[in-house]
Amino acid sequence: MKQLKLTGFVIFFFFLTESLTLPTQPQDVDDVRITQKFIEDNIGYITIIAFAQYIQEASFEEVEMLVKAMTEYRDKCVADRTLPECSKLANEVLLENICAMEGLPQKYNFSHCCRKGDFERRLCFFHNKKADIEFLPPLPTLDPEEKCQTYKNNRESFLNNYVYEVSRRNPFVFAPTLLTVAARFEEMTKTCCEEQEKANCFRTKAEPFIYYLKALSSYQKNACGALMKFGPQILQFINIAVLSQKFPKIEFKQLTSLLEDVSSKYDGCCEGDVVQCIRGRSKVMSHICSKQDSISSKIKDCCEKKIPERGECIIYSNKDDRPNDLSLREAKFIESDNVCEKRDADQANFMAEFLYEYSRRHPELSTPELLRIAKVYEDLLKECCDMENPPGCYRRAENRFNETTEKSLKIVQRECEHFQNLGKDDLKYHYLINLTKLAPQLSTEELTFLGKEMVIALTTCCTLSEEFACVDNLVDLVLGELCGINENRNINPAVDHCCKTNFAFRRSCFESLEADKTYVPPSTSPELSTFHAGLCQAHNEELQRKKDRFLVNLVKLKPELAGEELWSLLADFTNVVEKCCKAQEPEACFKEESPKLAAKSQAA
């Protein structure tokens, strides 16, 4: 996948299609009415997503009970919208129904949320979401033939169960994204169930939309984390940078109008209000297509498409051409004599316009780098505007910008050198060791996930001409995963400082971190002392997961060990697996070798 497409795909998440049963009407039809129809037609899926994301422990049977209640509510209100209960917000009704389910608040420990008022209740349910899903059972897997038979026998229950399982494992993913994944899953099921090689078909076709879900999940969590931890201004700056690069000919006034729609939808999406999220996203797409002549020359064909396809089309459209009359630099922010006066008149608007002008002129830079430049400029003006000769001071701004970008570039070059020198597996082990030493308090599942994501970022980007922006964008998403969404997430003092102090510069903050000195390792680790013959039946991917977990748990047990010692013990584990799987009685071999390996790990 080319970087242009990858960046558009990951960064432009808010233009995803509202798929499934959304009416395929042309763009000039009343979008509000179409969106409302979509919500009514998909009340079952929307209820499942909201419930499964809020109360991840709930069973599928409990979810189905709520779907029944919400479907009855919809039918009642469609028949008579003047009923008093039909004037309530959909999310309010949903949470009331969740709280009214007999015994459920006590069973899953959310009674305290049900006692709160509307806004506080919504936030309470949001804070109840858990990013670490190790408490959930493994995702159920069906034999392809069984899967096809189940789909054929009861399509609705089959798809509802899929949406439920995916939603509870992705509690922060926006509802339209999950609906799109569900639609693609059904398309894949229909196609593969007609094939002779069903297993191969499912494996091949599942990969793109699993990547799609992961990529969108990372960006959404990162954006919502920025909103929750740093407030709306940082989120506004992210959107300014993204939109200005994508649509460099858009006027600043038009951009600020679009940003009102983009920003307002985040409140619903980030807090898990699925209905408001869908409405907000539809409004953004309608805004863009209604003003396409002044926004971009690349989206005309997209906006003529039916609604389910237009979002995808906009995502994959190329960045618009830079206007011919756009100078290489915007002099008024550096060379003008009255920069300080303009800043003081309206600082928020002044900084927004600076970021807009700089971003549209620098399509080669990453979103985090553009935010760093804006922060450097803001700090420089604080310093310069208190001096006797401010212009003589802030005219050095270009040098500061170049120095900042040079530092970021060196970090990326160093990471890509790791990629070139280590190879894919050793690169992953390098990051598993480093990440576990930095944040040993995270679960083994989270740490192995983060290590894999770092490898994906570097293997995707380090051979591209757009290496810098690609690596910086994707690694920043990995850091967003590490830091999490909730502002009350605490890992350890050093990591928390990097996550919460400065959004734009958290990358360089993490670069300077060393192993966590506050961590007290456990006396033993059960996962390092017992291995069974089941490892011999594991597929390569599953065996690789076991090796990753072994390494992470080893670092958690012995964080003081150097990389060479850790790699040596990992090689010992690999040798034990190979030896015992070749033995006549593998289980007996593992029973004999496991204590030796555990003792060696403990003594290291």
C-alpha angles and dihedrals in degrees: 000000000000118000092241090058093041094052092046089048097049100035100039095058095132093073096063118140123260093227137171111064099354106139112257097233126154117259097258093067118100102281094197091059092045092050092049090051090050091052092049093047092049100041090123095056092041091052092048092050094049096044096043091048095046097041105027094173094059117115124242089247090056090049090052090054090056092046088056092051094047092046089054089049090051093049091049093050095043088054094048119009091180093074111117094237091054092067092067123101112263094237090051091054091046094053091045089054092048090051091047094057105112114255094349099110090053095042094054098030102244100117089113090062092052091056092059130089124257103280095034090046092054092050091046091055089046092054088049090068115105121212092191104073099181088117090067121086117252114283106271114249125201129199107256092244091050091046092054093047091050091050091049094048098046115005095174096051091043093054093040090055091049092051089047095051094045094044096051090050092048103042096164100045114113116253097241089055091053091046090053090050090050091051091050090047091056092047089051092048092050092049098043095045087063092053127090092218093054097160093052091046093052092046094050098043096042094060098072096050093042086056089045091055094046094048094048091043091055094050094045092049091048093050093045091046088055090050095046097043103033105022134240097307094068091048089049090053092050090053093046091053094046097045095043091054093045095045107027094167095058113115116240092241090053090047093054089051091051091046091060089063094041094048097044093057092058093070090064098036097047094046093048099251093149097186094049089046092055092046092048094050093049089051092054093053092047090051093052094047094045090056099033096129091062095037110045142346090209100068104056093102090044093055092051090059124094115271098260091058104036097076093053089047093054091048092055097040114111123251109275119259116268110256112257092232095052108114120221090247135022104235098190092075095052111020102037117104094219101053092121093051092051091048092050092050093062114351098182094051092042093054092044091054092047091053091047093052094044094045096050089052095049112051089156094067127086123243092249090051092052089052089050091052090050091051092048090051093048092050092045092055091049087056098040100043090062092056130092092244108032096171092056087055104043094044085078089067096105090058090052091049092050092048091051093050091046091056091049091047091054091054090052092046090051091051093048089050088058088052093050095045104039108040125225102293097041090045089056092049089050091056095040089056094045096045093047091050090049096045111015090157090073118095120264088246093055094046095049089048092051092048091052091047091054090053092048090051094052098040089049097048113025096080095048129098087230089055098138099053093040096051094041093050096047098041088050088057090053089053088049089055090050094049093045131204106274115086089217094059108122124188107159133321097263096046092042089053092055092045097049109029107065124000096197096049102037090108094062089041091058090046090063096047123111131196113307109265095193094062119110109199122220119258091237140008117216092202090061097052108048128056129165142200089259086085088070091061093047117113117239092263093050092047089051089053090053091052091049091050091046091054095047093048090047091055090047089053096041108022092160093065117108121239094258093055092048093049090049092054090047088054089051090054091050091049092050091052092049093046096048096043088057093047121102090239107031096180092054090048092052090047089056099039101040095071090048092052091045091050091049091050091047093049096046 
